[in-house]
CSV table of C-alpha atoms in Angstrom, one decimal:
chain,number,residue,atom,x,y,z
A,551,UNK,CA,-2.5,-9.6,-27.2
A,552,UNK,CA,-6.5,-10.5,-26.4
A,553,UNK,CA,-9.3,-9.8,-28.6
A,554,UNK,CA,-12.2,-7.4,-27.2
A,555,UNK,CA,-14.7,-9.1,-29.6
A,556,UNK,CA,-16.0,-11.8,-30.9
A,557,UNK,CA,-14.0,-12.9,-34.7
A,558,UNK,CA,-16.7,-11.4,-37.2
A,559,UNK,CA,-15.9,-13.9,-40.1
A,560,UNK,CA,-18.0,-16.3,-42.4
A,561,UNK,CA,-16.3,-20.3,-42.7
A,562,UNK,CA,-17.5,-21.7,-46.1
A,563,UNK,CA,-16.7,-25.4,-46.6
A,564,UNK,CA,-15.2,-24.9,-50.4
A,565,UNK,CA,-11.9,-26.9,-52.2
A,566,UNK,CA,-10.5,-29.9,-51.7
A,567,UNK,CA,-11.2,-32.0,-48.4
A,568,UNK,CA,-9.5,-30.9,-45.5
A,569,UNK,CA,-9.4,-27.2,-46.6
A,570,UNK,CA,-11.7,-24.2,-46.2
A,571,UNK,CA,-12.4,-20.8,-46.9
A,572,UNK,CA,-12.6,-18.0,-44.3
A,573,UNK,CA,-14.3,-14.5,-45.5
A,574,UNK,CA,-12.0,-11.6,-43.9
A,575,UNK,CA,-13.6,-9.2,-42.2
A,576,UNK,CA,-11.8,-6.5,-39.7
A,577,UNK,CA,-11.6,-7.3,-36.2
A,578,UNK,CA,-11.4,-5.4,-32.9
A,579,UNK,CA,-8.3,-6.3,-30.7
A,580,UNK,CA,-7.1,-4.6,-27.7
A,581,UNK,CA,-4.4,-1.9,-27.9
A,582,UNK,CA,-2.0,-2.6,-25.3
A,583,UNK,CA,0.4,-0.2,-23.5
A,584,UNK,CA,3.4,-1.7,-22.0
A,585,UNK,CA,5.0,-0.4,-17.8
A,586,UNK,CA,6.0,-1.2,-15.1
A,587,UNK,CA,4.5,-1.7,-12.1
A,588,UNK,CA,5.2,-1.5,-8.5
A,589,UNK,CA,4.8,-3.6,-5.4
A,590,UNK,CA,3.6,-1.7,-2.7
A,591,UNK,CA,1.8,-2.5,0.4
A,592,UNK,CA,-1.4,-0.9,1.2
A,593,UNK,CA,-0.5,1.4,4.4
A,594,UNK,CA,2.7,2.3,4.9
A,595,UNK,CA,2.7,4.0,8.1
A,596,UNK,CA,5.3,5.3,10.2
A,597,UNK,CA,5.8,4.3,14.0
A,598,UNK,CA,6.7,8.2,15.6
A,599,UNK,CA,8.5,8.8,18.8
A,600,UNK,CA,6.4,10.9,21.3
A,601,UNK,CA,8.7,12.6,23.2
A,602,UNK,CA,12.6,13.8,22.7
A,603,UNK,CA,15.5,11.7,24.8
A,604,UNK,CA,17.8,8.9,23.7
A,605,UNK,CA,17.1,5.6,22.0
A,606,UNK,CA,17.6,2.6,24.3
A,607,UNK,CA,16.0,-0.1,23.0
A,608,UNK,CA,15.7,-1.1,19.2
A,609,UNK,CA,13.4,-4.4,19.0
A,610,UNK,CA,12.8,-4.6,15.6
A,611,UNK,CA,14.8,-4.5,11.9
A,612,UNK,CA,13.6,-4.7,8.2
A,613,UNK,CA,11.8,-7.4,7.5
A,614,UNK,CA,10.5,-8.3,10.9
A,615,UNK,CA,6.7,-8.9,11.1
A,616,UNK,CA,4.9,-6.9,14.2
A,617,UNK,CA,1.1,-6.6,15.3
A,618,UNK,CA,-0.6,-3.0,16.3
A,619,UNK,CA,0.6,-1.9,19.3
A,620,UNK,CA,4.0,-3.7,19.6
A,621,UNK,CA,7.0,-2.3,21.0
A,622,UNK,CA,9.7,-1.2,18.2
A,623,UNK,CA,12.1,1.1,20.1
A,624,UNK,CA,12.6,2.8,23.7
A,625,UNK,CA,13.2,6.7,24.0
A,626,UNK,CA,14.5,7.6,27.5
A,627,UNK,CA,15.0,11.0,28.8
A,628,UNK,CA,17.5,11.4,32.1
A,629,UNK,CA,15.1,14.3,32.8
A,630,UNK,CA,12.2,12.4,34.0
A,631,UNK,CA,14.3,10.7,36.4
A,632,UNK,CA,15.1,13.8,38.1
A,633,UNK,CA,11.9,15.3,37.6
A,634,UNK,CA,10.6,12.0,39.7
A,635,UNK,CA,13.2,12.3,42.5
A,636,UNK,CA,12.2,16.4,43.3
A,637,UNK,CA,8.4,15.5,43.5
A,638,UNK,CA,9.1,12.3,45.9
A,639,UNK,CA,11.4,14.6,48.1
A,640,UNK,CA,8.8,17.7,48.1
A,641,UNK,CA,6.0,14.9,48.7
A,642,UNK,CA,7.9,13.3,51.7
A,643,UNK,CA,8.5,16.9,53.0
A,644,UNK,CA,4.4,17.6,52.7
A,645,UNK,CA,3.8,14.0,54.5
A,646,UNK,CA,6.0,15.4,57.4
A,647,UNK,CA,4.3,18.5,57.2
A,648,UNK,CA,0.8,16.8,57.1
A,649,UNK,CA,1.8,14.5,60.0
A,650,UNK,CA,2.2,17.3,62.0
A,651,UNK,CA,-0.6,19.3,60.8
A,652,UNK,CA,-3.0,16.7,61.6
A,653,UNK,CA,-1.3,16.3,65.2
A,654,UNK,CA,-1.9,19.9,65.6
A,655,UNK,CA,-5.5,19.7,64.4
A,656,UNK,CA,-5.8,16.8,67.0
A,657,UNK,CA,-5.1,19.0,70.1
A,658,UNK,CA,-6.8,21.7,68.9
A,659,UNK,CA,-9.9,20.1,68.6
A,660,UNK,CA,-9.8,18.4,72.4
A,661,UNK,CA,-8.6,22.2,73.4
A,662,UNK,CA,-11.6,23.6,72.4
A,663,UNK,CA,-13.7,21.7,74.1
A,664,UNK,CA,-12.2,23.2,77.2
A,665,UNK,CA,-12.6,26.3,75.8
A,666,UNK,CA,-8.8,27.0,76.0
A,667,UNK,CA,-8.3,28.2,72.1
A,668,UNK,CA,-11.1,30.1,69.7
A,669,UNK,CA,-12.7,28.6,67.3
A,670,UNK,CA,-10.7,31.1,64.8
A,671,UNK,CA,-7.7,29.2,65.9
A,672,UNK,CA,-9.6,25.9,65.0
A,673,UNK,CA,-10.1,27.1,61.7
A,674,UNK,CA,-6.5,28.0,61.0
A,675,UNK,CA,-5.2,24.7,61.8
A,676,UNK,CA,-8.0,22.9,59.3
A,677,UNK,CA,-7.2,25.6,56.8
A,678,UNK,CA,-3.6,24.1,56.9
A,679,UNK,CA,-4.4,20.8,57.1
A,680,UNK,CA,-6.2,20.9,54.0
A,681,UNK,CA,-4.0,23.2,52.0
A,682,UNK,CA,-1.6,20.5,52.7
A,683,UNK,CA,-3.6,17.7,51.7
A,684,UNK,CA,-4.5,19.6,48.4
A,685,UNK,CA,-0.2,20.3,47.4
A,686,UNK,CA,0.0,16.5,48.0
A,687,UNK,CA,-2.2,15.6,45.6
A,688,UNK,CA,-1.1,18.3,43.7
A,689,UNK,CA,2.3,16.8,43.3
A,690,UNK,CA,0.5,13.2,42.7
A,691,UNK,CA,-0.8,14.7,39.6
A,692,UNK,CA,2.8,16.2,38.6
A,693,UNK,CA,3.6,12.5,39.2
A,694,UNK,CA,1.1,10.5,37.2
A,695,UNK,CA,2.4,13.0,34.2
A,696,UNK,CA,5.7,12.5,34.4
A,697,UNK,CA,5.3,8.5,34.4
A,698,UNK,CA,2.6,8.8,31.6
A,699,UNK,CA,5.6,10.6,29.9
A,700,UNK,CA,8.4,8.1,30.9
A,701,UNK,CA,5.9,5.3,29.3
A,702,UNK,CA,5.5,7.3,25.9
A,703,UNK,CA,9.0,6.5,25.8
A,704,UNK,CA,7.7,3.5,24.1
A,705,UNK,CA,7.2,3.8,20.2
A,706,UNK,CA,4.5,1.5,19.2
A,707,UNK,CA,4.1,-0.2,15.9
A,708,UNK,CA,0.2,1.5,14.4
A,709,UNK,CA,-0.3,-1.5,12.6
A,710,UNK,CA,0.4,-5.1,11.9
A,711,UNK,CA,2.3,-5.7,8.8
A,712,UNK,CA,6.1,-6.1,8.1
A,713,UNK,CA,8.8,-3.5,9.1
A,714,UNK,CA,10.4,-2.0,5.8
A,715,UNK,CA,13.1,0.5,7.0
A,716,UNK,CA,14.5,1.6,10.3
A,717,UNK,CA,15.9,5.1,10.1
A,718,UNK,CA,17.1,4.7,13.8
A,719,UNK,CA,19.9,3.2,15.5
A,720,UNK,CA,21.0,2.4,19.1
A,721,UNK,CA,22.0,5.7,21.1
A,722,UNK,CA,20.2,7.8,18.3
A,723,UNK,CA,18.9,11.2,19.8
A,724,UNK,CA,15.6,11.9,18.8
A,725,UNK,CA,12.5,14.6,19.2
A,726,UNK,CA,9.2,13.9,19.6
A,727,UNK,CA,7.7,12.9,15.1
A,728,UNK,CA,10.5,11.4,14.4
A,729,UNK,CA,10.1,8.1,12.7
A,730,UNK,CA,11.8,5.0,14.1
A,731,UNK,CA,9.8,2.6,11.8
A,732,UNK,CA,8.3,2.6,8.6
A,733,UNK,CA,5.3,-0.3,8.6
A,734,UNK,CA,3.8,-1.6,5.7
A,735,UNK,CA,0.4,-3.5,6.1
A,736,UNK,CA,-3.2,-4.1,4.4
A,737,UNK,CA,-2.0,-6.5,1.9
A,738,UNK,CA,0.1,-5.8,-1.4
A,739,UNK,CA,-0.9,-4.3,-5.0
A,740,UNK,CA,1.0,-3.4,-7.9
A,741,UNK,CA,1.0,0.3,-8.9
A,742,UNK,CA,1.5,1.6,-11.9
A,743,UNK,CA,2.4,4.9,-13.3
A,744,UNK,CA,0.4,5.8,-16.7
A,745,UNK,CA,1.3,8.6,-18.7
A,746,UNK,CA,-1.7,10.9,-19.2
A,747,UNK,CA,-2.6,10.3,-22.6
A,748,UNK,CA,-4.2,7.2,-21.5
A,749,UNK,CA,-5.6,8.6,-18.4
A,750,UNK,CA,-9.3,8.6,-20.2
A,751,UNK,CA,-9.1,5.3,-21.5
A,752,UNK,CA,-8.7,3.6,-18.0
A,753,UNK,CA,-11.7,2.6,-15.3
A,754,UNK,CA,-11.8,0.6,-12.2
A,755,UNK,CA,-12.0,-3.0,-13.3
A,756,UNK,CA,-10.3,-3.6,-16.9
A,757,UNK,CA,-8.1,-6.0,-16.9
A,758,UNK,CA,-4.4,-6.0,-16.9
A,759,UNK,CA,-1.8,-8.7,-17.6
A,760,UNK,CA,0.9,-9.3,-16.1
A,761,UNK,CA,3.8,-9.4,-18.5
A,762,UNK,CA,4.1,-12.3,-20.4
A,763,UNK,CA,4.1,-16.0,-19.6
A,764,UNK,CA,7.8,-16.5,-21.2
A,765,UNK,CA,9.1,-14.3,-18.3
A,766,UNK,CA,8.4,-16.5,-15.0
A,767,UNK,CA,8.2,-15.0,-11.9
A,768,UNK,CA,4.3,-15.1,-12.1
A,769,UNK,CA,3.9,-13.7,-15.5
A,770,UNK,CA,1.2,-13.9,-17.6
A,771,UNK,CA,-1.2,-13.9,-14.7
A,772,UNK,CA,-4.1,-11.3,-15.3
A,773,UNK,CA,-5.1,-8.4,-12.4
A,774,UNK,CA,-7.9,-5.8,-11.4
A,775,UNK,CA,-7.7,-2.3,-12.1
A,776,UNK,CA,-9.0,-1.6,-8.5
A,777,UNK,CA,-8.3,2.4,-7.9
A,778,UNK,CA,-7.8,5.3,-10.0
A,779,UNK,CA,-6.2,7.9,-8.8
A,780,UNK,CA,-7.5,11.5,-9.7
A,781,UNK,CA,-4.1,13.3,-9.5
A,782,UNK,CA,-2.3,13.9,-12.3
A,783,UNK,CA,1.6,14.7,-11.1
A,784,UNK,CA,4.6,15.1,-14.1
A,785,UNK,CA,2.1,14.3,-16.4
A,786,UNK,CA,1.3,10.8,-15.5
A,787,UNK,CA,-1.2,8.8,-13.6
A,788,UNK,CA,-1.3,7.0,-10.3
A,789,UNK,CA,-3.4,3.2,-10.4
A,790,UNK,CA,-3.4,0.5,-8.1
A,791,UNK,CA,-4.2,-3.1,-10.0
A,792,UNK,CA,-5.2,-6.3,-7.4
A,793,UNK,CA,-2.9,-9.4,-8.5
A,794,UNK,CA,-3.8,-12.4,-6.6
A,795,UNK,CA,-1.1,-14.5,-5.0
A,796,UNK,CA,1.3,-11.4,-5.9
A,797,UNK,CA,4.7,-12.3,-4.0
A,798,UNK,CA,4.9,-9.2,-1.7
A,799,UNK,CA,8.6,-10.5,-0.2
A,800,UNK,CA,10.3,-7.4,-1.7
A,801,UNK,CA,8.0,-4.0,-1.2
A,802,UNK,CA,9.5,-1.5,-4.2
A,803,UNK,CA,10.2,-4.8,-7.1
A,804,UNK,CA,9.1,-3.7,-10.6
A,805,UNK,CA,7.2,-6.3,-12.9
A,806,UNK,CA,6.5,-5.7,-16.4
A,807,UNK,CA,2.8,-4.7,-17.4
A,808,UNK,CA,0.0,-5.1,-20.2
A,809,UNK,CA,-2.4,-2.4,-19.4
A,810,UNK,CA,-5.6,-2.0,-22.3
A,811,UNK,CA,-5.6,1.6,-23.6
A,812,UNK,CA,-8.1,1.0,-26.2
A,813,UNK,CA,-9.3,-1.0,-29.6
A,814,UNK,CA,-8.8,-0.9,-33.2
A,815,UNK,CA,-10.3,-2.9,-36.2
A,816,UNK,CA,-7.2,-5.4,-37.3
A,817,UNK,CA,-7.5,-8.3,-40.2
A,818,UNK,CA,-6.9,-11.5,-38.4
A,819,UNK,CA,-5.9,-15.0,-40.3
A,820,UNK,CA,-5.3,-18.1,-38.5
A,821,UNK,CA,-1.9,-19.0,-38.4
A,822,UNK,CA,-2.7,-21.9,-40.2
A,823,UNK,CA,-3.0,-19.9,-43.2
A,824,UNK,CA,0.3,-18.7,-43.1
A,825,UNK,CA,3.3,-20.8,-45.1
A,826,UNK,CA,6.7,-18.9,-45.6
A,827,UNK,CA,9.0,-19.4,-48.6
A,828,UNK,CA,12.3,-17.6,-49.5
A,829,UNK,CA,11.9,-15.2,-46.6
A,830,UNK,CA,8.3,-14.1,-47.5
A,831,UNK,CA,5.1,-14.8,-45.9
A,832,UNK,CA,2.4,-15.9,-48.5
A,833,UNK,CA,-1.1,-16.7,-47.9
A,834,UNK,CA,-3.6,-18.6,-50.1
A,835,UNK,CA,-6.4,-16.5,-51.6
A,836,UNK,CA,-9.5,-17.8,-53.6
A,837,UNK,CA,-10.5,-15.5,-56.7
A,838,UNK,CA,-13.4,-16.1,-59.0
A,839,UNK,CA,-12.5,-18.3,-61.6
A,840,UNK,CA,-8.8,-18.5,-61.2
A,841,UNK,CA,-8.5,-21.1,-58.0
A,842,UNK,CA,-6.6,-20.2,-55.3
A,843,UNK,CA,-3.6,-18.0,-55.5
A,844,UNK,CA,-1.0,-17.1,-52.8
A,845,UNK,CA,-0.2,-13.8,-52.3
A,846,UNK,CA,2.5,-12.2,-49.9
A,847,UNK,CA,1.3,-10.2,-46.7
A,848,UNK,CA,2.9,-9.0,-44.2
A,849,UNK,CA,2.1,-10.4,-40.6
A,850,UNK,CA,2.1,-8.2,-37.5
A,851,UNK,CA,1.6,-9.8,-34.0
A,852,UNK,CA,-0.5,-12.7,-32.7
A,853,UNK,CA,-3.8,-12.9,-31.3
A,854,UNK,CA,-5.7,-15.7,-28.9
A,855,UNK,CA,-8.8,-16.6,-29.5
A,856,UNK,CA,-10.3,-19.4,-28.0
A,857,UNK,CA,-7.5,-21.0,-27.6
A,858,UNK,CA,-6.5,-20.6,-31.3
A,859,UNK,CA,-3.5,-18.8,-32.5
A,860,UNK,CA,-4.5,-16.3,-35.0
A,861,UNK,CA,-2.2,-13.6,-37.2
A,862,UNK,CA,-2.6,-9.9,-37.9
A,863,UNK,CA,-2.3,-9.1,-41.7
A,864,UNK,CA,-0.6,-5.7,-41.7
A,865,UNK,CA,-0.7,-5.6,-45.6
A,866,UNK,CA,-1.7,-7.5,-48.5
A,867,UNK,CA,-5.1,-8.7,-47.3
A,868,UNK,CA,-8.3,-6.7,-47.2
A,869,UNK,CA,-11.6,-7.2,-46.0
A,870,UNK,CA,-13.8,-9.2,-47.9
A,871,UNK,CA,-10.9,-11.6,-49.2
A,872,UNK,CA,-11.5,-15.4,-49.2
A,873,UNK,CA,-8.5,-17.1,-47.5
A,874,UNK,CA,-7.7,-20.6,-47.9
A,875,UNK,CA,-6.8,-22.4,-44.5
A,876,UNK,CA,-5.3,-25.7,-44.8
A,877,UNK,CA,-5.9,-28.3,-42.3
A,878,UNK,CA,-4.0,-31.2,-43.8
């Protein structure tokens, strides 16, 4: 538990050496809301196939780390491969044909010149010359599509990061959106789902902690509200907190959370002030006249300050009391 404020209390050297007496007066401390949060990565983007066929080639598995633009699988289609053998044979045919054609072209133009054929004829034999020309490059077209099809055989990674599942498997048939990787990059975050009550309490930058520092695993480190997420979906809310040195190993792992939801005014005793006898807690209080007198409270949770342990007095204090705090 942190305090939000400063302790507003009066220290008033009275009794015996090594003893003094604090004035109580209420404190604000921090409400705090227990979840859990959890790891994700900041894209997770899927690498799609772009056309239907067979997969080939699987290059990657979970875990594996790849840059944008690497190869993670190989889609073939038998299709391509017969749609590439008809346009070389009807382009070898139009190369004959052409060959010919330009022969013809040839003759006719040292014919005319003799004034043997019209120049009518001479136009015909151009005319075919270049309606050839234009099915050959035509068909070179066809061509270049069909490779640039054959190459989006490959499925590409979109980003760098690490591969987190790979719904795909060797032989797999697949149509052109379906995902053969998932890829999470961008760094990691914890994310946190906060029922809605609280959703008014929360802004970008308070301060979270990370569970406590009795539970390893990096608890008890402190994190940055960083994103709020305007959605409210099954009555709770979406928010992404910035942990440095978060181990991102396992994408999905809970860890426990201290999220701030608000204040309230508490009465706060150092623990010092606290003795326990026969079950009960008592704590010393000085009265006017009568020296100082222990009376039972009942203690509630503890509180940091300054690198001080202090109590919460649920009951049997009140503000304005003179507590006794022993330092012997």
């Amino acid at each position: 538990m942190r305090l939000f404020g400063s302790i507003i209390a009066t220290l008033l050297l009275l009794g015996p050496a090594g003893a003094e007496t604090l004035v109580l007066e209420p404190s604000p401390i921090a409400e705090w809301k227990a979840v859990y949060g959890q790891i994700e990565t900041r894209d997770r983007v899927p690498a799609r196939a772009r056309i239907g066929g067979t997969v080939t080639a699987l290059d990657v598995t979970e875990g594996d780390l790849v840059v944008a633009g690497q190869r993670v699988a190989m889609v073939e289609d038998d299709k391509f491969a017969f749609q590439l053998g008809s346009i070389d044979a009807q382009l070898a045919s139009l190369n004959a044909q052409i060959t010919t054609a330009r022969a013809d072209l040839e003759r006719g133009l040292q014919l005319i010149e003799r004034g043997v054929i019209t120049k009518q004829r001479l136009d015909q034999l151009q005319t075919t010359v270049d309606v050839l020309e234009g099915q050959v490059r035509s068909l070179g077209s066809e061509r270049l599509v069909i490779q640039q099809r054959i190459a989006e055989g490959e499925i590409l990674a979109p980003g760098a990061g690490v591969v987190l599942s790979v719904p795909l498997s060797l032989g797999s048939v697949v149509t052109p959106g379906d995902t053969a990787a998932v890829v999470g990059g961008g760094g990691i975050f914890l994310r946190l789902s906060v029922p809605e009550r609280h959703a008014t309490t929360l802004s970008e930058g308070d301060e979270i902690e990370l569970g406590t520092a009795s539970e390893g695993d990096g608890a008890g480190r402190k994190g940055r509200l960083a994103k709020l997420y305007p959605q409210i979906e099954g009555g709770r809310v979406q928010a992404d907190v910035e942990v440095e040195g978060l181990d991102g190993r396992f994408v999905g792992r809970r860890l426990p959370v201290r999220l701030a939801v608000g204040t309230r005014m508490a009465i706060l005793v150092p623990e010092a002030a606290l003795s326990r006898h026969g079950g009960l807690d008592f704590v010393s209080v000085e009265t006017d006249g009568a020296g100082a007198q222990r009376r039972t409270v009942v203690p509630g949770g503890t509180v940091q300050v300054d690198g001080a342990i202090w109590r919460e007095i649920l009951s049997g204090l009140a503000a304005g009391d003179r507590v006794v705090v022993s330092h012997e």
